[in-house]
Every structure is written in C-alpha cells, then in structure tokens.
XYZ file of C-alpha atoms in Angstrom:
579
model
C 0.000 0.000 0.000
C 1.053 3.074 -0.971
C -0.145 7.072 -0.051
C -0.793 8.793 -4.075
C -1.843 11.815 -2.782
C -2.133 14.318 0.584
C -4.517 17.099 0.619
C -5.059 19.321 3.022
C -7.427 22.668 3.814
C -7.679 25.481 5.911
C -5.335 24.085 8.989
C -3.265 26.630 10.075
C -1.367 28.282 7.504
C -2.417 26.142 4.588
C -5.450 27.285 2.637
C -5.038 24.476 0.285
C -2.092 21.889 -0.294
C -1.770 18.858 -2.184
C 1.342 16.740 -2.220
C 0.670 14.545 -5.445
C 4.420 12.303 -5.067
C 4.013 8.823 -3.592
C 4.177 8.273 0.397
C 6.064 4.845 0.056
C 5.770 2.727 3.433
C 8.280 1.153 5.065
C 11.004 3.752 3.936
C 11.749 7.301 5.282
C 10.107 10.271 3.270
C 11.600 13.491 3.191
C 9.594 15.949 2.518
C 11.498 19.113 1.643
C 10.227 22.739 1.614
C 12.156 26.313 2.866
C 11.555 27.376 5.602
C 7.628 29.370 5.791
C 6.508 26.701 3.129
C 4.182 25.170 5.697
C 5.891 22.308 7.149
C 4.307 22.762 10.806
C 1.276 23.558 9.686
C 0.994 19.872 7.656
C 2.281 18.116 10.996
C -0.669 19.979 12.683
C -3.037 18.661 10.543
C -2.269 14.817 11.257
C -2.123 15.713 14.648
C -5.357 17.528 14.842
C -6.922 14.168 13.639
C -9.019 13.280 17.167
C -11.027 9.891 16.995
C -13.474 10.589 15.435
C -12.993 14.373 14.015
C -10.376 17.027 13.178
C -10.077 18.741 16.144
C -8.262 22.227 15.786
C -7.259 24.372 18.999
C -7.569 28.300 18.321
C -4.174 29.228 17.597
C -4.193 26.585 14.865
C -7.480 28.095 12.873
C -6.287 29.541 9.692
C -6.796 33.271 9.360
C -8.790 34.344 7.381
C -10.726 30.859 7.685
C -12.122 30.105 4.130
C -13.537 26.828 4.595
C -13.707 23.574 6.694
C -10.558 22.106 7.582
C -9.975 18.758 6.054
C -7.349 15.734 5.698
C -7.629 13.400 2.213
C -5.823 10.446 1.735
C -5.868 8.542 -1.544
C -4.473 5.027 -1.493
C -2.734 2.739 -3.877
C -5.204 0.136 -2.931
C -7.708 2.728 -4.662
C -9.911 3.884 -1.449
C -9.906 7.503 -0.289
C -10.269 8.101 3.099
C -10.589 11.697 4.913
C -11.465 13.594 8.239
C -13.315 16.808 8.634
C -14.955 18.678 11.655
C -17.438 16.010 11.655
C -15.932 12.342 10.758
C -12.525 10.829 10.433
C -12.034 7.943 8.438
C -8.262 8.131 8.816
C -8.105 6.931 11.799
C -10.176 4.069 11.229
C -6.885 2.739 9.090
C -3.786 4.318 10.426
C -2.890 5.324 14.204
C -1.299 8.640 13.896
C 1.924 9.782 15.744
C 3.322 12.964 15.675
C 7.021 14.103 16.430
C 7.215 18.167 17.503
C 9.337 20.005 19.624
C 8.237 19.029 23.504
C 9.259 22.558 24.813
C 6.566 24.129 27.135
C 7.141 27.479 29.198
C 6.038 27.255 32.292
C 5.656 30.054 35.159
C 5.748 30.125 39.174
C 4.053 32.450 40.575
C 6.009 34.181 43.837
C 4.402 36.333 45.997
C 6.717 39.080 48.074
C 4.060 41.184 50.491
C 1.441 42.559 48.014
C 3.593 42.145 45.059
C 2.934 39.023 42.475
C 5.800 38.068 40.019
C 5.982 35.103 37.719
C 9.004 33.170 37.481
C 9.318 31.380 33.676
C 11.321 28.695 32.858
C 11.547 26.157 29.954
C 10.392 22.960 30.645
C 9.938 19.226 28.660
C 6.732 17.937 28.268
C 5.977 14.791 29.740
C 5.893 11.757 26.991
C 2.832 9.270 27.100
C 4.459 6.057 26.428
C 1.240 4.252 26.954
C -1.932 5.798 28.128
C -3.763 3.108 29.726
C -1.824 0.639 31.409
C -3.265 -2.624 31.872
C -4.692 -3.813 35.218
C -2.150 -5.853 37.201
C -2.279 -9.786 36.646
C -0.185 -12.419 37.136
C 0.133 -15.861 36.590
C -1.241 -18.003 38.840
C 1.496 -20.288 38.642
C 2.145 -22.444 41.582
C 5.035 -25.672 41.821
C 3.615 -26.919 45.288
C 0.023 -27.060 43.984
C 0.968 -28.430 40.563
C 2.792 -31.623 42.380
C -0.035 -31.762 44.354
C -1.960 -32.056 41.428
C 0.572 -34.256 39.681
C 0.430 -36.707 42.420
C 2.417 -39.093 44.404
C 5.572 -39.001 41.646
C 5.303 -35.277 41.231
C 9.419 -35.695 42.195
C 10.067 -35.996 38.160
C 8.540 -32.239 37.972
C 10.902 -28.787 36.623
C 9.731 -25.669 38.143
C 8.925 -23.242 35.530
C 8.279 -20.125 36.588
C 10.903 -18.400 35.154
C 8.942 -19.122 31.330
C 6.179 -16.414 32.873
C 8.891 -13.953 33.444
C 10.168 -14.539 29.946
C 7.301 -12.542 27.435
C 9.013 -13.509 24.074
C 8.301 -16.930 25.100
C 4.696 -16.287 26.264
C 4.007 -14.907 23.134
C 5.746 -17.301 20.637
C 3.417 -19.587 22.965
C 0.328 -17.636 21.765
C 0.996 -17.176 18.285
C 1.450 -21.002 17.455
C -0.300 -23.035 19.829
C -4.271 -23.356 19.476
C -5.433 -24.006 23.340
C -8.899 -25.472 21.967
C -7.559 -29.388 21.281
C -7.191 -28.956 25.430
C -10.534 -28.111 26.253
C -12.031 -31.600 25.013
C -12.792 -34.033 26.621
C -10.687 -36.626 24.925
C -7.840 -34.298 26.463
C -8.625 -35.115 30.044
C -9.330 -38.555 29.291
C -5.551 -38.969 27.881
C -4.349 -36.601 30.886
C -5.833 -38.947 33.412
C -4.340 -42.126 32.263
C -1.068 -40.864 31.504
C -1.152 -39.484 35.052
C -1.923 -42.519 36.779
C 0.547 -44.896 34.581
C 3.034 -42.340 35.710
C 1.854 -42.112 39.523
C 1.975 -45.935 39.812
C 5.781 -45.711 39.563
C 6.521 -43.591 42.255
C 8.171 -45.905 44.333
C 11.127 -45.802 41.982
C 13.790 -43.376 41.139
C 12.859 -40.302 38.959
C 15.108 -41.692 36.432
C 13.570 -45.186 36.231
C 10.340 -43.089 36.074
C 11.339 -40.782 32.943
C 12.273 -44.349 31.523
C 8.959 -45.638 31.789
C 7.858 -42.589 30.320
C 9.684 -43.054 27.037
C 9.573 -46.451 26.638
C 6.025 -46.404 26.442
C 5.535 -43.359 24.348
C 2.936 -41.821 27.323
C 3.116 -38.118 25.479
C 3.061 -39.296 22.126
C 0.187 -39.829 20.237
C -2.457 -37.229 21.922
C -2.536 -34.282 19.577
C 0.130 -32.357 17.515
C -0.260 -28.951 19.665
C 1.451 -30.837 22.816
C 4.260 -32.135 20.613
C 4.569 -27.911 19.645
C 4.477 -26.880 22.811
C 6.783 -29.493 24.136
C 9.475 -28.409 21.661
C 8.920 -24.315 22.398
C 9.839 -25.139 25.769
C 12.558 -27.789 25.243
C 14.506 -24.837 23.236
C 13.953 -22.492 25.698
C 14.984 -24.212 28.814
C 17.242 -26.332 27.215
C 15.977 -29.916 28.308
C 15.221 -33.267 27.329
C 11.797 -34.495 25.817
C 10.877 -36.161 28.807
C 11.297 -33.201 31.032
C 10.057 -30.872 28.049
C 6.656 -33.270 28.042
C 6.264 -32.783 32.054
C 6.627 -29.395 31.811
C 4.068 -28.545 28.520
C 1.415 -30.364 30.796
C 2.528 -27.828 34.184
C 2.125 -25.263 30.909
C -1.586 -26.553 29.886
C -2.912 -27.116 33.074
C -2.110 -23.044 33.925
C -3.848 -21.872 31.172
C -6.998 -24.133 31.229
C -7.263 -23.155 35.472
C -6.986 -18.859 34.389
C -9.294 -19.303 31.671
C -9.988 -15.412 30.877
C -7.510 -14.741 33.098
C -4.796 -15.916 31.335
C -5.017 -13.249 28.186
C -5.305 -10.643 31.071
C -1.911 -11.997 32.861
C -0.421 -12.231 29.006
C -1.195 -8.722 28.709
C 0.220 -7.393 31.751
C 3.499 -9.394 30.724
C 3.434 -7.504 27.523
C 3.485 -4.503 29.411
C 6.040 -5.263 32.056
C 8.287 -6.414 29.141
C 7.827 -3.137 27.439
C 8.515 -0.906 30.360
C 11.987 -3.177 30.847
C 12.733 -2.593 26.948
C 11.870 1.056 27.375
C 13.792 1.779 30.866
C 16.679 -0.117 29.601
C 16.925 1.782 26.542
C 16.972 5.407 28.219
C 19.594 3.793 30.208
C 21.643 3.240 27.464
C 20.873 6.878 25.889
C 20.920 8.776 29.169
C 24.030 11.309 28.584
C 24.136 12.228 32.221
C 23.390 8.885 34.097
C 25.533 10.760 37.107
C 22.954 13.417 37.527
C 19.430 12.246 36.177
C 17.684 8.658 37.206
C 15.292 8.889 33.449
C 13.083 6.159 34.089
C 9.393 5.574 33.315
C 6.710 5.956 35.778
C 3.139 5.267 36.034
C 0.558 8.438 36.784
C -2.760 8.137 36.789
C -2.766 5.096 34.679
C -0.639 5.958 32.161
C 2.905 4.896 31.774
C 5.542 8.093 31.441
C 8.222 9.361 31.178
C 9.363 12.617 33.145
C 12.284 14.933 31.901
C 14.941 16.873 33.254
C 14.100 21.245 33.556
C 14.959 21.903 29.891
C 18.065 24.281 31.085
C 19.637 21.541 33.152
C 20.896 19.536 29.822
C 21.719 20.554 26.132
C 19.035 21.096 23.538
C 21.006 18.554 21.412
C 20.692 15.457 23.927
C 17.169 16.787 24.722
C 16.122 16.648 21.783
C 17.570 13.036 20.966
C 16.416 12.037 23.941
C 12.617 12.999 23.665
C 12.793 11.826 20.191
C 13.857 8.322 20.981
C 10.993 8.123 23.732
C 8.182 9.608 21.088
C 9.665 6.653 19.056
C 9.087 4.130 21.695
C 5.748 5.679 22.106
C 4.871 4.892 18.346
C 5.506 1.385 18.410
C 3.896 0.461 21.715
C 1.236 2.066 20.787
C 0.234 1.533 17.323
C -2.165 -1.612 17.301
C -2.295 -1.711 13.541
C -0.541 0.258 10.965
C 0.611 3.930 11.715
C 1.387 7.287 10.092
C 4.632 8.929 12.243
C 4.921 12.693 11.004
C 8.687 14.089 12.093
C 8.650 18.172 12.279
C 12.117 19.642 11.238
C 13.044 17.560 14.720
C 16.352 16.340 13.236
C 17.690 19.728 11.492
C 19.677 21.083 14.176
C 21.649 17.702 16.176
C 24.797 17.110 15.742
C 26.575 14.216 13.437
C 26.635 11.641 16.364
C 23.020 12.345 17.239
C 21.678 12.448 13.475
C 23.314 8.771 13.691
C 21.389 7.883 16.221
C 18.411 9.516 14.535
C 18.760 7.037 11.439
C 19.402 4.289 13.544
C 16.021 4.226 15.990
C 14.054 5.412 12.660
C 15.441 2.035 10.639
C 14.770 0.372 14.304
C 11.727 1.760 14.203
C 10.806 0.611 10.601
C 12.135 -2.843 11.270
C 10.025 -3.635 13.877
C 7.013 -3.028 12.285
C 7.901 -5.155 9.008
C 8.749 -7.669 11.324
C 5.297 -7.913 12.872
C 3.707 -7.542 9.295
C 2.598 -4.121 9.742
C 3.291 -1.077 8.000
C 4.342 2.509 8.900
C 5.051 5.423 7.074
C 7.831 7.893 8.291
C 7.593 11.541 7.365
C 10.359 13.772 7.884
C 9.449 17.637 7.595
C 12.844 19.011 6.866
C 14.357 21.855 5.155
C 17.604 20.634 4.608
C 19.090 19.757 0.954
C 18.374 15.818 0.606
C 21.541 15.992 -0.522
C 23.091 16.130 3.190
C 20.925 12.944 4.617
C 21.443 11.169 1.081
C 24.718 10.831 1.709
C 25.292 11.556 5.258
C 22.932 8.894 6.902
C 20.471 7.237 5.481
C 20.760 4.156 2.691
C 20.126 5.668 -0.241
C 17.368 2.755 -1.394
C 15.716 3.582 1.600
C 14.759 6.742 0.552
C 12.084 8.548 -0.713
C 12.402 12.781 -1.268
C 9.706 15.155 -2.005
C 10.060 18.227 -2.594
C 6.867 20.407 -1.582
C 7.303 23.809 -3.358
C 6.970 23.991 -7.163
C 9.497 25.343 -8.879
C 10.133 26.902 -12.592
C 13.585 25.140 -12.751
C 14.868 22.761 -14.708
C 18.595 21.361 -15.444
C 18.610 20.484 -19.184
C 19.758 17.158 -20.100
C 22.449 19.159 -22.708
C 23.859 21.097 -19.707
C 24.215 17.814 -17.710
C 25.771 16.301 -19.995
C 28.499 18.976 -20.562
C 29.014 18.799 -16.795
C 29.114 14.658 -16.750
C 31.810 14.918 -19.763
C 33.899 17.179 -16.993
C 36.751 14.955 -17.053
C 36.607 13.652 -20.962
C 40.575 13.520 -21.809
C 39.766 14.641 -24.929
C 37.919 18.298 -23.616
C 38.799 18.088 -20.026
C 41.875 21.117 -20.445
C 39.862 23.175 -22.257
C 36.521 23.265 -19.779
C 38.241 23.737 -16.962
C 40.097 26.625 -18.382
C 37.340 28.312 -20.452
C 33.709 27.007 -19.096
C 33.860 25.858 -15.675
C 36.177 29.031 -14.709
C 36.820 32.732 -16.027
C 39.242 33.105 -18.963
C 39.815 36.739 -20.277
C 38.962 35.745 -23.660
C 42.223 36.314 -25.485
C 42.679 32.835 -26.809
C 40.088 31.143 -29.424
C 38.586 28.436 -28.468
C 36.890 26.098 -30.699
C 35.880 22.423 -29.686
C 32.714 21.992 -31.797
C 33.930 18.827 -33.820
C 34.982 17.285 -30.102
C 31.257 18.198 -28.730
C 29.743 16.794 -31.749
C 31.844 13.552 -31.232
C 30.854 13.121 -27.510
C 27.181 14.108 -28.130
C 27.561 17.357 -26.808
C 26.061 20.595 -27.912
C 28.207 21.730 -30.992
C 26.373 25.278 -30.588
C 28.700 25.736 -27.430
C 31.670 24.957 -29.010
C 33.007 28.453 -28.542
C 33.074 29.531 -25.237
C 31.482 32.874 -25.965
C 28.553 30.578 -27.146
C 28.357 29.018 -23.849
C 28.497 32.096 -22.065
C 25.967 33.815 -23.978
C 24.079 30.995 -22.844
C 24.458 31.003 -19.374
C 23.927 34.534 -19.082
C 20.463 34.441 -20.630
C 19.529 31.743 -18.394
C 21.074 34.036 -15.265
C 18.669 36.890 -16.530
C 15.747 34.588 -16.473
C 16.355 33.496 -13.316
C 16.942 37.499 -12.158
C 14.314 39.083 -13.987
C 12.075 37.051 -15.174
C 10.554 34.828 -12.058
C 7.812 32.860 -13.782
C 9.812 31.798 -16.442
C 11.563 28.648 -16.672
C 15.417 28.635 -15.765
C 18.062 26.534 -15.964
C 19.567 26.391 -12.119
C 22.778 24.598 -13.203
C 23.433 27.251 -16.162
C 22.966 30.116 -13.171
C 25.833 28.024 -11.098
C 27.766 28.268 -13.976
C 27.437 32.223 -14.322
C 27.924 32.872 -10.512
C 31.008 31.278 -10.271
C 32.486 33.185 -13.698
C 31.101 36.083 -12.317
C 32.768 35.568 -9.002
C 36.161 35.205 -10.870
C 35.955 37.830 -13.290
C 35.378 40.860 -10.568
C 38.288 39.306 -8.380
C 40.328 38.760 -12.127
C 39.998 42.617 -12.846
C 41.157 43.982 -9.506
C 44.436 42.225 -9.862
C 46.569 44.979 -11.153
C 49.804 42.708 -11.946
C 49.858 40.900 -15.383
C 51.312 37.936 -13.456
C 49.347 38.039 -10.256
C 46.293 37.401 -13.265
C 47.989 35.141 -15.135
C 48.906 33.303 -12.074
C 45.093 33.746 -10.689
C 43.627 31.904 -14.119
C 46.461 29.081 -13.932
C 45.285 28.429 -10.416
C 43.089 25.320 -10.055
C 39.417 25.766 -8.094
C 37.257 29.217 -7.375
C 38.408 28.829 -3.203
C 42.141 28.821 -4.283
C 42.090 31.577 -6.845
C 40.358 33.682 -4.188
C 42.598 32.802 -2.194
C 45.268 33.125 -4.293
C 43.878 36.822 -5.074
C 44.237 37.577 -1.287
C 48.098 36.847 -1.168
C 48.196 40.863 -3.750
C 46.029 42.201 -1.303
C 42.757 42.078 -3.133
C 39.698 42.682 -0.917
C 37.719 39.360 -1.196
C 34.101 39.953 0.017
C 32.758 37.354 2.363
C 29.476 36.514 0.326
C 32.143 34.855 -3.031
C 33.175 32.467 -0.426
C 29.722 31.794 0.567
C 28.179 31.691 -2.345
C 30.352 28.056 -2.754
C 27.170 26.638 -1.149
C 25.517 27.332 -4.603
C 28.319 27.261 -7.116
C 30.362 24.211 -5.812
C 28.921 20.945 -5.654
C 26.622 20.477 -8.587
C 29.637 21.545 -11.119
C 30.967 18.470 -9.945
C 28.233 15.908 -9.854
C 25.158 17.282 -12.344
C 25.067 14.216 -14.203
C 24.858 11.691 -12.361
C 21.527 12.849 -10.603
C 18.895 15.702 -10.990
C 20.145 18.324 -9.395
C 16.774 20.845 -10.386
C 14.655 21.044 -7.272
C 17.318 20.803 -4.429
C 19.510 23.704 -6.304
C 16.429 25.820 -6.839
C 15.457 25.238 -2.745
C 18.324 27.296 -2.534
C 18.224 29.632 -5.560
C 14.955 30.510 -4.543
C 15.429 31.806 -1.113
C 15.167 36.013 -1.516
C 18.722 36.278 0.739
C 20.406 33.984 -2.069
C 18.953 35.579 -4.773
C 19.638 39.047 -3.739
C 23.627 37.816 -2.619
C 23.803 36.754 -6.475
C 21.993 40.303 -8.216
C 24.225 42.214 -6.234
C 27.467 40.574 -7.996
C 26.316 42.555 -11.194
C 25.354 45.956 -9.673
C-alpha cells in the first residue's frame, strides 16, 4: 500500500495543499520545503486528527478561515479516506503519531508582600508512552500445587516459573499453539491415564520413572499442539523431551485453570516487558546517568516518562532524547498500521546524534515489518536531501519530495556537458574556459569534439556558452515565472565571481597566475596573497556554485539547487554581484 496523494485545507497556515508524489511505506520520506513553506502547519493537521474528528485548537485556525478544515488520503489500494470537523475515516486505518518540539514554558508564581511576580522557565513535556496501562495480573502459577496435582511421583517435575517472566516466550506460545484441542474431553481422558501410569511408579527413582515414560511413548500420540508446545519449551529451557513433556502439561494445566484470566496476565506481561525494553533503553541513551535517574513511571494510569528542567541539559541530547521516547511511544502504541509525522526535529543535532536519529528510525521501521505491519515515516525538513542522502540514510531507503513547485529545470544538454567534466579529450579546455573565467584572449573552438561526444556543438566556442548562461542568469533574475536553468545560473555565478576578483588584480602575473590556479576557493585565495579585498558573500556563495559543477550528471540536481536559488537572501547575494 502506498499514499498517491495528501490534501489538506484550511489548517493553520495552509489554505489548500496537495502533495501529489508517492508516500512509500516502510522507507523514510523526506519531505522538503524552505523554511515558511508550511511544514508545521501539515504536521498539525495529522495531529489535529481526534477519533473521530479534526479537532483544531484556536491558535491553529487559519486566518482568514475560508472553509472547513480537512485531511484526504488517496491510497494505492484505490480507497480515499478523509477527516473533517465532523468524521474521520483516517483513523479508522492508520494510528497517527506525531514528532514536535516538547518545549513548554512554564511560570511560578512568587508572591513578596502585596507584590505578584511570575518566574518562567523552559520545561519538557511529559511523553505518554502508553496511556492506559493494563490492570495488574499475574500468573497463577504455583510448583507446590501443581505436584499436588501431579500426584504421588510429582518428584520428576521442573519448576517453571521463570517461562512467565520470559514474554518472548509467552508470546511465541500464543501465536502457534491453538489451546482449543485442550478443552475436550478426549484431552482429560488422555491426561488422566497418563497421570496414573506415571503415579503408579513412584516408588522408583525419577530416572527409572522418565524411563517408563519413554519407553512407552505416554506423550506421544495425543494431539500435535502438545508435541509444539513441548518443543517451544525444550529450546527455551534447554531440556530433554521427557522433562520438556512434564513441563508442557505444568504449561496446559495453567492456562486451562486462568481461563480469561490468562489473556489478562499475558497482557500485563506484555506490558512489564515493554517498560523493561523502554527503561533499559533510556539507560543506554541517558548522557548524564551521574545526575538524572530517566526512568518511566506510572501516573494516573498511564505509563511516562518525566524529563529533566529543559536548562539543566543541552538542547542537542534533549532533543535526541525525547525523540527516541516519542519513538518508543509509536511502536507500543500503534495496534495496527501507523502514520509517524517528524517536524524539522532532526535539522539542528549534531553528526553523532543524526546517527542515532537514522538508527532508531530504521529500528523503528524494522520492527514493524517484522510484525507484518506497515508505517510510514515523514520527515518535515528543510535541509538539501543531498546532506541525509549521503550523510545517513541508505540511499534505497529513501524517498524525497520536494513540496514547493518550482520553474527550474537542469537540461539534459547542460548535464551532460558537466558529466563529460573529465573527458581527456575536452577536459583542459573546460576547466580553463567554461567551468572558470578566462579573459577571452585565446580562441577556443571544440565543436567537432562536442559533436563527437554528443555534446552541444552550438557551445563549441566559449562565448557561445556564455551567452548561454547569461540568458539563463537573466531569467532566473528578472524574469521569475519563467523557466530557468539552475545549473546554467551556477555556472554564471562562479564566472562572475572570478571575473570581478580577475579585474582587480593589477599585476599581469598576479592574473595570469590567478587563471592558472586550479578551483574558485584557491584563486580567491590566491587573489588575497596581492592584497585584493575578497568579500565574504564569493566564499559563501560556494554553497551554490560548488557541488553540482561536480556531480550534475549523475543525478537531478533541479529542485534541491532551486530550494536554494529561490530563497530572496540567495537571490539578492547573487543580483548584487552585477550591480
């Protein structure tokens, strides 16, 4: 299954968005947009889906309000499915989980004589792990009253209590073994008889007993769901089939005595497991195990988790920290297949922690293929995909979408001159008179070469190519609902760059020097050594220039270079270089 579309209306600051790129499940989705795109206000709407409605507070009405607010799914499986003020279907398929900052400010009120000041300070918000924690139950597993029960040779018994401590086991149990073969009668019949054979040796050694026991084949023959069960907990407790046998019966004869009971004491297992899993894992994540205890607790029925004052640690590990637990809170959670939106939470750790990001999200993923359900991650970010392409996550893995429209467009014929970067049979020549600033005084021609590699032949010439890039520059400039080519503007910024540091070189050799030197950061650099004034925004207008001369190509480079090229500081940093 697969989400085709999102739509969304009048939530917050979206009066009407529809993301028409495939949600794919199982994977992480980026979602890209700059910043005042509308990220938050699309996490709001999945988390203003209530039961049974969409369920906006007043800060998150949309002003003016044009309409109802509404959420619209459509499905691979070809079913749409929405919420609205009045109904949500959504919910009915997908639990929904959303990741947000946790920050609250809270105030103390102090009172000094008549005076009344308010003391603020930052706080974390508590996370609900689980919000109704099941009614205490255990087993009602006894040894004494099972030998009792066994009877006079109840000496050949193994205690096993420690299998209802053990809740993978309990629940391996559950998934494979059908309990109903045990509630017929021919079940007791075969229990008593196989009891008394085996009572009516109990004036020999539990050895000789177990003997008896196998050379008569007592537990074989009854039903295939004891032979099951008889294996589960020979594996587990690492015994022999004899003992195995004895202790599948000590197993049977629980369960059929709790009845209802049992699935009550199963789910308080499940519970008690979780809470180890989850306490052991902010053990291993606590960053300051010397001054915090971070534990879960249990307040009025709910299971949570309590943090530190939000000054008393680093935004960095309290961020990672809280993001890990609203992780934990997802999968314990989410009975059937889930939705977990991620607001810009990730954008500001640091390399170690965005490692640890990736890894609990994969964790995360993992664990629901495993139990044949399906989730799909979300990441609000406006970060180049570039940087979590290759910084963390597998690339397979995942799935970008960019959110903004945009006019540009990297043409395949400009790609392709960029791919060819390092052709033996050009390379010289582009580096000296494409890729870089070259004063013009030698003729260039290298149409026959661009016609042999498939090239344009039209840029054979430099001055062609230049012509060129420049047009597409004033497009991009002047001309904002027009088509541009992003990769062509890269290409002018960075000639522009060196031909302004190029003509305030007074020296014949300090130029001839700067257009020998290899790279746009060295020949600035280079340029500083005969004191030319480099302003700060050439060097940081690398962001732009840099990295897609080097790899256009090999990927499409069009809507992560125009997430920057389209920002008004960026734009304005560029028209100023020809003012």
């Amino acid at each position: 299954m697969v989400i085709t579309k999102i739509e969304i209306n009048n939530i917050k600051g979206i009066e009407h968005l529809v993301v028409n790129q495939n949600i794919q499940p199982n994977r992480p989705n980026i979602l890209v947009a700059p910043n005042g795109f509308g990220k938050s206000s699309l996490a709001i709407a999945f988390k203003a889906l209530k039961a049974n409605k969409i369920e906006l507070r007043a800060e998150e009405e949309p002003l003016p309000r044009k309409g109802e607010p509404s959420v619209t799914l459509s499905l691979s499986t070809g079913h749409t499915i929405s919420a609205n003020e009045n109904s949500n279907e959504i919910r009915d398929c997908f639990a929904i989980h959303v990741v947000t900052n946790s920050l609250q400010p809270t105030a103390k009120a102090q009172r000094f004589g008549k005076v009344v000041t308010a003391k603020a300070s930052m706080s974390i918000e508590p996370t609900v792990i689980i919000k109704n924690t099941p009614c205490k139950r255990v087993f009602d597993y006894s040894f004494t009253k099972l030998k009792q029960t066994f009877g006079n040779a109840y000496k050949i018994l193994t205690d096993i209590s420690q299998l209802y401590s053990n809740f993978a086991f309990l629940d391996k149990v559950e998934k494979k073994i059908n309990i109903h073969p045990f509630t017929l009668k021919q079940y007791k019949y075969w229990e008593e008889k196989v009891l008394s054979t085996i009572n009516s040796y109990h004036n020999e050694t539990s050895k000789l007993i177990k003997e008896h026991i196998i050379n008569e084949s007592m537990f074989i023959g009854f039903c295939q769901e004891f032979q099951t069960l008889s294996e589960l907990i020979k594996e587990e407790l690492i015994l022999e089939d004899v003992d195995a046998n004895l202790c599948a019966w000590q197993f049977i004869s629980v369960k059929l005595a709790m009845r209802g009971d049992y699935k009550k004491a199963l789910k308080y297992a499940e519970y008690l497991a979780k809470r180890k899993k989850l306490d052991n894992t902010l053990q291993e994540i606590n960053p300051f195990p010397d001054r915090f205890r971070i534990r879960s607790k249990e307040k009025n029925r709910s299971l949570i988790i309590e943090w530190p004052k939000a000054h008393l640690i680093s935004s960095g590990q309290r961020d990672i920290l809280v993001f890990i637990a609203q992780l934990i809170e997802c999968e314990y959670q989410s009975g059937n297949n889930s939705i977990l939106i991620i607001d810009e939470f990730f954008d500001y750790l640091d390399d170690a922690n965005v490692v640890a990001f990736q890894y609990y999200i994969s964790t995360l993923i993992d664990s629901f293929k495993k139990d044949k359900k399906i989730i799909f991650p979300i990441l609000l970010t406006h970060l180049d995909p570039n940087y979590l392409k290759h910084f963390c996550f597998n690339d397979t893995r995942l799935n970008i979408v960019y959110l903004k429209q945009t006019n540009a467009q990297v043409s395949d014929k400009m790609a392709k001159l960029v791919a060819n970067r390092e052709n033996d049979l050009i390379r010289q020549n582009l580096d000296a008179h494409y890729f870089h600033y070259s004063n013009g005084t030698v003729n260039i021609d290298m149409s026959d070469q661009f016609a042999e590699l498939g090239l344009n032949k039209d840029w054979g010439q430099p001055s062609a190519f230049v012509k060129k890039i420049n047009r597409e520059l004033r497009t991009y400039l002047l001309q904002p609902e027009d088509k541009y080519d992003p990769l062509a503007v890269c290409f002018a910024v960075r000639r522009r760059i060196e031909e302004l540091v190029y003509c305030n070189l007074q020296e014949k050799e300090h130029q001839e020097s700067f257009l020998s030197t290899h790279g746009t950061r060295e020949k600035l650099l280079e340029a500083q050594k005969h004191n030319v004034s480099i302003p700060e925004t050439y060097f940081l207008l690398g962001i732009i220039y840099n990295h897609p001369l080097h790899i256009a190509g090999n990927e499409d480079l069009s809507k992560p270079l125009s997430l920057k090229l389209d920002n008004p500081s960026i734009k304005n940093m560029i028209r100023k270089l020809w003012e």
